[in-house]
Amino acid sequence: NAGVTQTPKFQVLKTGQSMTLQCAQDMNHNSMYWYRQDPGMGLRLIYYSASEGTTDKGEVPNGYNVSRLNKREFSLRLESAAPSQTSVYFCASSEYRGHYEQYFGPGTRLTVT
Amino acid sequence: SQQGEEDPQALSIQEGENATMNCSYKTSINNLQWYRQNSGRGLVHLILIRSNEREKHSGRLRVTLDTSKKSSSLLITASRAADTASYFCATLLQGAQKLVFGQGTRLTINP
């Protein structure tokens, strides 16, 4: 039982490049989330998927797209990376929306130069 | 502005002392959750308290919730070096589907 896994762990991109961050959970959770965390800040929600087949914008969705591929997997895509997207990205899952605890992945540290 | 705001932003105490962190929020909530984050790691859930609860305990953790004051506190008793981490409160607004996280309290336990 791996919980929430994220790939890659580290990534360096040049401005304008694209990439996809992968997230998978093996807990049969309905809801999945993508957050970003900047130094000294809390977490800001980028996108979330309350249940399979649905996705919704969070607080800071600009510059990102998501895909809920199936119940297990939720990917985050940066189409044209910008230095402002340098951050640590966390994926999380929970059984049902915000009514239960969230389980977090280990994070992806992304640097855009 | 942030729904949940922790106070203090940073706290440094001696091992064995108790640590208290506070969280204030602005609108009615369904539940409030506390998470811990060790340096460079993901967040780990500590405890969830629902809006109709006033106090919960889990091991050395005690959480209180005062909905009239829109505030919560997290008490860690008999602190240990391993408690050094950042602590975040997160609130589920009534009718919402997602948590809103505060900016965290950085706790340092000195040996």
PDB file of C-alpha atoms in Angstrom:
ATOM      1  CA  ASN A   1       0.000   0.000   0.000  1.00  0.00           C
ATOM      2  CA  ALA A   2       2.013   2.973  -1.326  1.00  0.00           C
ATOM      3  CA  GLY A   3      -0.547   5.707  -0.519  1.00  0.00           C
ATOM      4  CA  VAL A   4      -0.083   8.708  -2.807  1.00  0.00           C
ATOM      5  CA  THR A   5       2.822   8.647  -5.236  1.00  0.00           C
ATOM      6  CA  GLN A   6       4.114  11.488  -7.375  1.00  0.00           C
ATOM      7  CA  THR A   7       6.560  11.595 -10.251  1.00  0.00           C
ATOM      8  CA  PRO A   8       9.011  13.114 -10.829  1.00  0.00           C
ATOM      9  CA  LYS A   9      10.531  14.170  -7.493  1.00  0.00           C
ATOM     10  CA  PHE A  10      12.593  16.968  -9.041  1.00  0.00           C
ATOM     11  CA  GLN A  11      12.399  18.776 -12.376  1.00  0.00           C
ATOM     12  CA  VAL A  12      14.138  21.735 -13.982  1.00  0.00           C
ATOM     13  CA  LEU A  13      12.435  23.364 -16.958  1.00  0.00           C
ATOM     14  CA  LYS A  14      13.293  26.269 -19.202  1.00  0.00           C
ATOM     15  CA  THR A  15      10.717  29.001 -19.679  1.00  0.00           C
ATOM     16  CA  GLY A  16       8.186  27.932 -22.283  1.00  0.00           C
ATOM     17  CA  GLN A  17       8.714  24.192 -21.909  1.00  0.00           C
ATOM     18  CA  SER A  18       5.836  21.922 -20.996  1.00  0.00           C
ATOM     19  CA  MET A  19       5.586  18.993 -18.637  1.00  0.00           C
ATOM     20  CA  THR A  20       3.108  16.773 -16.844  1.00  0.00           C
ATOM     21  CA  LEU A  21       3.244  15.894 -13.174  1.00  0.00           C
ATOM     22  CA  GLN A  22       1.830  12.494 -12.395  1.00  0.00           C
ATOM     23  CA  CYS A  23      -0.060  11.459  -9.270  1.00  0.00           C
ATOM     24  CA  ALA A  24      -1.580   8.130  -8.310  1.00  0.00           C
ATOM     25  CA  GLN A  25      -3.297   6.820  -5.190  1.00  0.00           C
ATOM     26  CA  ASP A  26      -4.081   3.268  -4.202  1.00  0.00           C
ATOM     27  CA  MET A  27      -6.566   3.970  -1.407  1.00  0.00           C
ATOM     28  CA  ASN A  28      -9.681   3.972  -3.626  1.00  0.00           C
ATOM     29  CA  HIS A  29     -10.313   7.602  -2.745  1.00  0.00           C
ATOM     30  CA  ASN A  30     -12.905   9.607  -4.631  1.00  0.00           C
ATOM     31  CA  SER A  31     -11.332  13.059  -4.361  1.00  0.00           C
ATOM     32  CA  MET A  32      -7.917  14.234  -5.519  1.00  0.00           C
ATOM     33  CA  TYR A  33      -6.158  17.603  -5.323  1.00  0.00           C
ATOM     34  CA  TRP A  34      -3.166  19.512  -6.658  1.00  0.00           C
ATOM     35  CA  TYR A  35      -1.528  22.176  -4.473  1.00  0.00           C
ATOM     36  CA  ARG A  36       1.492  24.372  -4.777  1.00  0.00           C
ATOM     37  CA  GLN A  37       3.594  25.543  -1.858  1.00  0.00           C
ATOM     38  CA  ASP A  38       5.918  28.510  -2.070  1.00  0.00           C
ATOM     39  CA  PRO A  39       8.590  29.332   0.553  1.00  0.00           C
ATOM     40  CA  GLY A  40       7.078  30.330   3.879  1.00  0.00           C
ATOM     41  CA  MET A  41       3.573  29.928   2.530  1.00  0.00           C
ATOM     42  CA  GLY A  42       0.771  27.536   3.136  1.00  0.00           C
ATOM     43  CA  LEU A  43      -0.733  25.423   0.425  1.00  0.00           C
ATOM     44  CA  ARG A  44      -2.698  26.948  -2.409  1.00  0.00           C
ATOM     45  CA  LEU A  45      -5.138  24.788  -4.312  1.00  0.00           C
ATOM     46  CA  ILE A  46      -4.594  24.665  -8.070  1.00  0.00           C
ATOM     47  CA  TYR A  47      -7.243  22.190  -9.216  1.00  0.00           C
ATOM     48  CA  TYR A  48      -9.231  19.444  -7.616  1.00  0.00           C
ATOM     49  CA  SER A  49     -11.379  16.518  -8.637  1.00  0.00           C
ATOM     50  CA  ALA A  50     -14.201  15.854  -6.200  1.00  0.00           C
ATOM     51  CA  SER A  51     -14.996  12.565  -7.911  1.00  0.00           C
ATOM     52  CA  GLU A  52     -13.969  10.600 -10.969  1.00  0.00           C
ATOM     53  CA  GLY A  53     -15.007  12.418 -14.133  1.00  0.00           C
ATOM     54  CA  THR A  54     -15.102  15.899 -12.587  1.00  0.00           C
ATOM     55  CA  THR A  55     -12.486  18.608 -12.207  1.00  0.00           C
ATOM     56  CA  ASP A  56     -12.757  22.127 -10.826  1.00  0.00           C
ATOM     57  CA  LYS A  57     -10.529  25.156 -10.494  1.00  0.00           C
ATOM     58  CA  GLY A  58      -9.015  26.059  -7.172  1.00  0.00           C
ATOM     59  CA  GLU A  59      -7.435  29.274  -6.001  1.00  0.00           C
ATOM     60  CA  VAL A  60      -4.576  29.517  -8.533  1.00  0.00           C
ATOM     61  CA  PRO A  61      -5.495  27.603 -11.750  1.00  0.00           C
ATOM     62  CA  ASN A  62      -3.955  29.931 -14.359  1.00  0.00           C
ATOM     63  CA  GLY A  63      -1.199  28.286 -16.382  1.00  0.00           C
ATOM     64  CA  TYR A  64      -2.245  24.738 -15.439  1.00  0.00           C
ATOM     65  CA  ASN A  65      -4.500  22.000 -16.741  1.00  0.00           C
ATOM     66  CA  VAL A  66      -5.515  18.718 -15.147  1.00  0.00           C
ATOM     67  CA  SER A  67      -6.796  15.318 -16.171  1.00  0.00           C
ATOM     68  CA  ARG A  68      -8.554  12.816 -13.932  1.00  0.00           C
ATOM     69  CA  LEU A  69      -7.498   9.814 -15.968  1.00  0.00           C
ATOM     70  CA  ASN A  70      -9.359   7.300 -13.787  1.00  0.00           C
ATOM     71  CA  LYS A  71     -10.148   6.927 -10.108  1.00  0.00           C
ATOM     72  CA  ARG A  72      -6.479   6.330  -9.267  1.00  0.00           C
ATOM     73  CA  GLU A  73      -4.695   8.961 -11.322  1.00  0.00           C
ATOM     74  CA  PHE A  74      -4.794  12.757 -11.475  1.00  0.00           C
ATOM     75  CA  SER A  75      -2.221  14.586 -13.589  1.00  0.00           C
ATOM     76  CA  LEU A  76      -1.215  18.240 -13.675  1.00  0.00           C
ATOM     77  CA  ARG A  77       0.102  19.801 -16.886  1.00  0.00           C
ATOM     78  CA  LEU A  78       2.075  22.980 -17.359  1.00  0.00           C
ATOM     79  CA  GLU A  79       1.665  23.944 -21.013  1.00  0.00           C
ATOM     80  CA  SER A  80       4.222  26.771 -21.120  1.00  0.00           C
ATOM     81  CA  ALA A  81       6.239  26.986 -17.934  1.00  0.00           C
ATOM     82  CA  ALA A  82       7.038  30.365 -16.399  1.00  0.00           C
ATOM     83  CA  PRO A  83       9.486  31.268 -13.596  1.00  0.00           C
ATOM     84  CA  SER A  84       6.482  32.142 -11.408  1.00  0.00           C
ATOM     85  CA  GLN A  85       5.585  28.442 -11.460  1.00  0.00           C
ATOM     86  CA  THR A  86       8.770  27.549  -9.591  1.00  0.00           C
ATOM     87  CA  SER A  87       7.371  25.821  -6.524  1.00  0.00           C
ATOM     88  CA  VAL A  88       6.846  22.544  -4.726  1.00  0.00           C
ATOM     89  CA  TYR A  89       3.780  20.710  -5.989  1.00  0.00           C
ATOM     90  CA  PHE A  90       1.799  18.327  -3.808  1.00  0.00           C
ATOM     91  CA  CYS A  91      -0.881  15.899  -4.816  1.00  0.00           C
ATOM     92  CA  ALA A  92      -3.381  14.713  -2.220  1.00  0.00           C
ATOM     93  CA  SER A  93      -6.388  12.445  -2.032  1.00  0.00           C
ATOM     94  CA  SER A  94      -9.284  11.958   0.346  1.00  0.00           C
ATOM     95  CA  GLU A  95     -12.200   9.627   0.655  1.00  0.00           C
ATOM     96  CA  TYR A  96     -14.873  12.229   0.065  1.00  0.00           C
ATOM     97  CA  ARG A  97     -14.328  15.887  -0.679  1.00  0.00           C
ATOM     98  CA  GLY A  98     -13.268  17.796   2.435  1.00  0.00           C
ATOM     99  CA  HIS A  99     -15.126  15.692   4.948  1.00  0.00           C
ATOM    100  CA  TYR A 100     -12.224  13.409   5.682  1.00  0.00           C
ATOM    101  CA  GLU A 101      -8.514  13.742   6.093  1.00  0.00           C
ATOM    102  CA  GLN A 102      -6.294  14.241   3.068  1.00  0.00           C
ATOM    103  CA  TYR A 103      -3.308  12.054   2.312  1.00  0.00           C
ATOM    104  CA  PHE A 104      -0.391  13.791   0.654  1.00  0.00           C
ATOM    105  CA  GLY A 105       2.280  12.647  -1.740  1.00  0.00           C
ATOM    106  CA  PRO A 106       5.966  13.472  -1.189  1.00  0.00           C
ATOM    107  CA  GLY A 107       5.940  16.436  -3.561  1.00  0.00           C
ATOM    108  CA  THR A 108       7.627  17.503  -6.802  1.00  0.00           C
ATOM    109  CA  ARG A 109      10.180  20.290  -6.594  1.00  0.00           C
ATOM    110  CA  LEU A 110       9.968  22.250  -9.857  1.00  0.00           C
ATOM    111  CA  THR A 111      12.367  24.977 -10.936  1.00  0.00           C
ATOM    112  CA  VAL A 112      11.688  27.058 -14.041  1.00  0.00           C
ATOM    113  CA  THR A 113      14.645  29.047 -15.318  1.00  0.00           C
TER     114      THR A 113
ATOM    115  CA  SER B   1      -7.351  36.914   2.447  1.00  0.00           C
ATOM    116  CA  GLN B   2      -6.703  33.557   4.067  1.00  0.00           C
ATOM    117  CA  GLN B   3      -9.665  31.732   5.587  1.00  0.00           C
ATOM    118  CA  GLY B   4      -7.450  30.156   8.225  1.00  0.00           C
ATOM    119  CA  GLU B   5      -4.650  32.087   9.883  1.00  0.00           C
ATOM    120  CA  GLU B   6      -2.283  30.527  12.387  1.00  0.00           C
ATOM    121  CA  ASP B   7      -0.726  32.312  15.307  1.00  0.00           C
ATOM    122  CA  PRO B   8       2.124  32.537  16.091  1.00  0.00           C
ATOM    123  CA  GLN B   9       3.977  32.262  12.785  1.00  0.00           C
ATOM    124  CA  ALA B  10       6.952  30.761  14.620  1.00  0.00           C
ATOM    125  CA  LEU B  11       7.368  29.201  18.056  1.00  0.00           C
ATOM    126  CA  SER B  12      10.533  27.981  19.765  1.00  0.00           C
ATOM    127  CA  ILE B  13      10.372  26.072  23.062  1.00  0.00           C
ATOM    128  CA  GLN B  14      12.435  23.677  25.153  1.00  0.00           C
ATOM    129  CA  GLU B  15      11.955  19.950  24.957  1.00  0.00           C
ATOM    130  CA  GLY B  16       9.401  18.810  27.496  1.00  0.00           C
ATOM    131  CA  GLU B  17       7.406  22.042  27.426  1.00  0.00           C
ATOM    132  CA  ASN B  18       3.924  22.326  25.966  1.00  0.00           C
ATOM    133  CA  ALA B  19       3.336  24.032  22.617  1.00  0.00           C
ATOM    134  CA  THR B  20       0.129  25.851  21.748  1.00  0.00           C
ATOM    135  CA  MET B  21      -0.797  27.049  18.285  1.00  0.00           C
ATOM    136  CA  ASN B  22      -3.922  28.923  17.307  1.00  0.00           C
ATOM    137  CA  CYS B  23      -5.983  29.129  14.161  1.00  0.00           C
ATOM    138  CA  SER B  24      -8.642  31.702  13.359  1.00  0.00           C
ATOM    139  CA  TYR B  25     -11.070  31.601  10.474  1.00  0.00           C
ATOM    140  CA  LYS B  26     -13.671  33.892   8.998  1.00  0.00           C
ATOM    141  CA  THR B  27     -16.759  31.964   7.869  1.00  0.00           C
ATOM    142  CA  SER B  28     -18.805  29.016   9.089  1.00  0.00           C
ATOM    143  CA  ILE B  29     -17.116  25.676   8.766  1.00  0.00           C
ATOM    144  CA  ASN B  30     -18.050  22.023   8.513  1.00  0.00           C
ATOM    145  CA  ASN B  31     -14.790  20.817  10.054  1.00  0.00           C
ATOM    146  CA  LEU B  32     -11.290  21.964  10.914  1.00  0.00           C
ATOM    147  CA  GLN B  33      -8.189  19.839  10.464  1.00  0.00           C
ATOM    148  CA  TRP B  34      -4.598  20.086  11.652  1.00  0.00           C
ATOM    149  CA  TYR B  35      -1.631  18.842   9.625  1.00  0.00           C
ATOM    150  CA  ARG B  36       2.094  18.561  10.275  1.00  0.00           C
ATOM    151  CA  GLN B  37       4.828  19.042   7.677  1.00  0.00           C
ATOM    152  CA  ASN B  38       8.397  18.020   8.318  1.00  0.00           C
ATOM    153  CA  SER B  39      11.010  19.890   6.319  1.00  0.00           C
ATOM    154  CA  GLY B  40      10.957  18.863   2.663  1.00  0.00           C
ATOM    155  CA  ARG B  41       8.100  16.389   3.093  1.00  0.00           C
ATOM    156  CA  GLY B  42       4.393  16.203   2.377  1.00  0.00           C
ATOM    157  CA  LEU B  43       1.748  17.065   4.943  1.00  0.00           C
ATOM    158  CA  VAL B  44       0.548  14.482   7.412  1.00  0.00           C
ATOM    159  CA  HIS B  45      -2.929  14.609   8.912  1.00  0.00           C
ATOM    160  CA  LEU B  46      -2.995  14.918  12.711  1.00  0.00           C
ATOM    161  CA  ILE B  47      -6.574  15.401  13.816  1.00  0.00           C
ATOM    162  CA  LEU B  48     -10.017  16.461  12.540  1.00  0.00           C
ATOM    163  CA  ILE B  49     -12.631  18.225  14.651  1.00  0.00           C
ATOM    164  CA  ARG B  50     -16.172  18.733  13.403  1.00  0.00           C
ATOM    165  CA  SER B  51     -18.159  21.917  13.926  1.00  0.00           C
ATOM    166  CA  ASN B  52     -20.387  20.289  16.551  1.00  0.00           C
ATOM    167  CA  GLU B  53     -17.386  19.156  18.628  1.00  0.00           C
ATOM    168  CA  ARG B  54     -15.568  21.284  21.166  1.00  0.00           C
ATOM    169  CA  GLU B  55     -12.512  19.220  22.031  1.00  0.00           C
ATOM    170  CA  LYS B  56     -10.637  16.163  20.769  1.00  0.00           C
ATOM    171  CA  HIS B  57      -7.602  14.293  21.967  1.00  0.00           C
ATOM    172  CA  SER B  58      -5.129  12.080  20.174  1.00  0.00           C
ATOM    173  CA  GLY B  59      -2.101  10.943  22.161  1.00  0.00           C
ATOM    174  CA  ARG B  60      -0.184  14.096  23.144  1.00  0.00           C
ATOM    175  CA  LEU B  61      -2.404  16.270  20.970  1.00  0.00           C
ATOM    176  CA  ARG B  62      -5.403  18.231  22.179  1.00  0.00           C
ATOM    177  CA  VAL B  63      -7.510  20.304  19.815  1.00  0.00           C
ATOM    178  CA  THR B  64     -10.234  22.718  20.820  1.00  0.00           C
ATOM    179  CA  LEU B  65     -12.772  24.460  18.631  1.00  0.00           C
ATOM    180  CA  ASP B  66     -14.753  27.573  19.551  1.00  0.00           C
ATOM    181  CA  THR B  67     -17.213  28.264  16.747  1.00  0.00           C
ATOM    182  CA  SER B  68     -18.508  31.420  18.439  1.00  0.00           C
ATOM    183  CA  LYS B  69     -15.009  32.918  18.272  1.00  0.00           C
ATOM    184  CA  LYS B  70     -14.189  31.167  14.993  1.00  0.00           C
ATOM    185  CA  SER B  71     -10.968  29.820  16.414  1.00  0.00           C
ATOM    186  CA  SER B  72      -9.172  26.582  17.191  1.00  0.00           C
ATOM    187  CA  SER B  73      -6.094  25.696  19.165  1.00  0.00           C
ATOM    188  CA  LEU B  74      -3.671  22.789  18.932  1.00  0.00           C
ATOM    189  CA  LEU B  75      -1.825  21.818  22.107  1.00  0.00           C
ATOM    190  CA  ILE B  76       1.138  19.460  21.989  1.00  0.00           C
ATOM    191  CA  THR B  77       2.080  18.297  25.468  1.00  0.00           C
ATOM    192  CA  ALA B  78       5.529  17.171  26.642  1.00  0.00           C
ATOM    193  CA  SER B  79       7.167  18.233  23.369  1.00  0.00           C
ATOM    194  CA  ARG B  80       9.971  16.215  21.780  1.00  0.00           C
ATOM    195  CA  ALA B  81      12.657  17.120  19.268  1.00  0.00           C
ATOM    196  CA  ALA B  82      10.745  15.059  16.693  1.00  0.00           C
ATOM    197  CA  ASP B  83       7.814  17.498  16.979  1.00  0.00           C
ATOM    198  CA  THR B  84       9.918  20.130  15.189  1.00  0.00           C
ATOM    199  CA  ALA B  85       7.871  20.851  12.049  1.00  0.00           C
ATOM    200  CA  SER B  86       5.397  23.266  10.518  1.00  0.00           C
ATOM    201  CA  TYR B  87       1.775  22.914  11.593  1.00  0.00           C
ATOM    202  CA  PHE B  88      -1.147  23.931   9.405  1.00  0.00           C
ATOM    203  CA  CYS B  89      -4.828  24.281  10.093  1.00  0.00           C
ATOM    204  CA  ALA B  90      -7.281  23.661   7.274  1.00  0.00           C
ATOM    205  CA  THR B  91     -10.980  24.409   7.194  1.00  0.00           C
ATOM    206  CA  LEU B  92     -13.840  22.928   5.216  1.00  0.00           C
ATOM    207  CA  LEU B  93     -16.338  25.695   4.619  1.00  0.00           C
ATOM    208  CA  GLN B  94     -20.001  24.761   4.896  1.00  0.00           C
ATOM    209  CA  GLY B  95     -21.257  23.621   1.509  1.00  0.00           C
ATOM    210  CA  ALA B  96     -17.749  23.480   0.034  1.00  0.00           C
ATOM    211  CA  GLN B  97     -15.889  20.551  -1.430  1.00  0.00           C
ATOM    212  CA  LYS B  98     -12.328  21.504  -0.602  1.00  0.00           C
ATOM    213  CA  LEU B  99     -10.130  22.491   2.323  1.00  0.00           C
ATOM    214  CA  VAL B 100      -8.557  25.915   2.734  1.00  0.00           C
ATOM    215  CA  PHE B 101      -5.124  25.871   4.398  1.00  0.00           C
ATOM    216  CA  GLY B 102      -3.556  28.544   6.569  1.00  0.00           C
ATOM    217  CA  GLN B 103       0.052  29.659   6.256  1.00  0.00           C
ATOM    218  CA  GLY B 104       1.278  27.561   9.160  1.00  0.00           C
ATOM    219  CA  THR B 105       3.178  27.819  12.434  1.00  0.00           C
ATOM    220  CA  ARG B 106       6.821  26.792  12.399  1.00  0.00           C
ATOM    221  CA  LEU B 107       7.555  24.965  15.662  1.00  0.00           C
ATOM    222  CA  THR B 108      11.114  24.382  16.863  1.00  0.00           C
ATOM    223  CA  ILE B 109      11.812  22.158  19.861  1.00  0.00           C
ATOM    224  CA  ASN B 110      15.216  22.845  21.414  1.00  0.00           C
ATOM    225  CA  PRO B 111      16.983  19.960  23.193  1.00  0.00           C
TER     226      PRO B 111
END
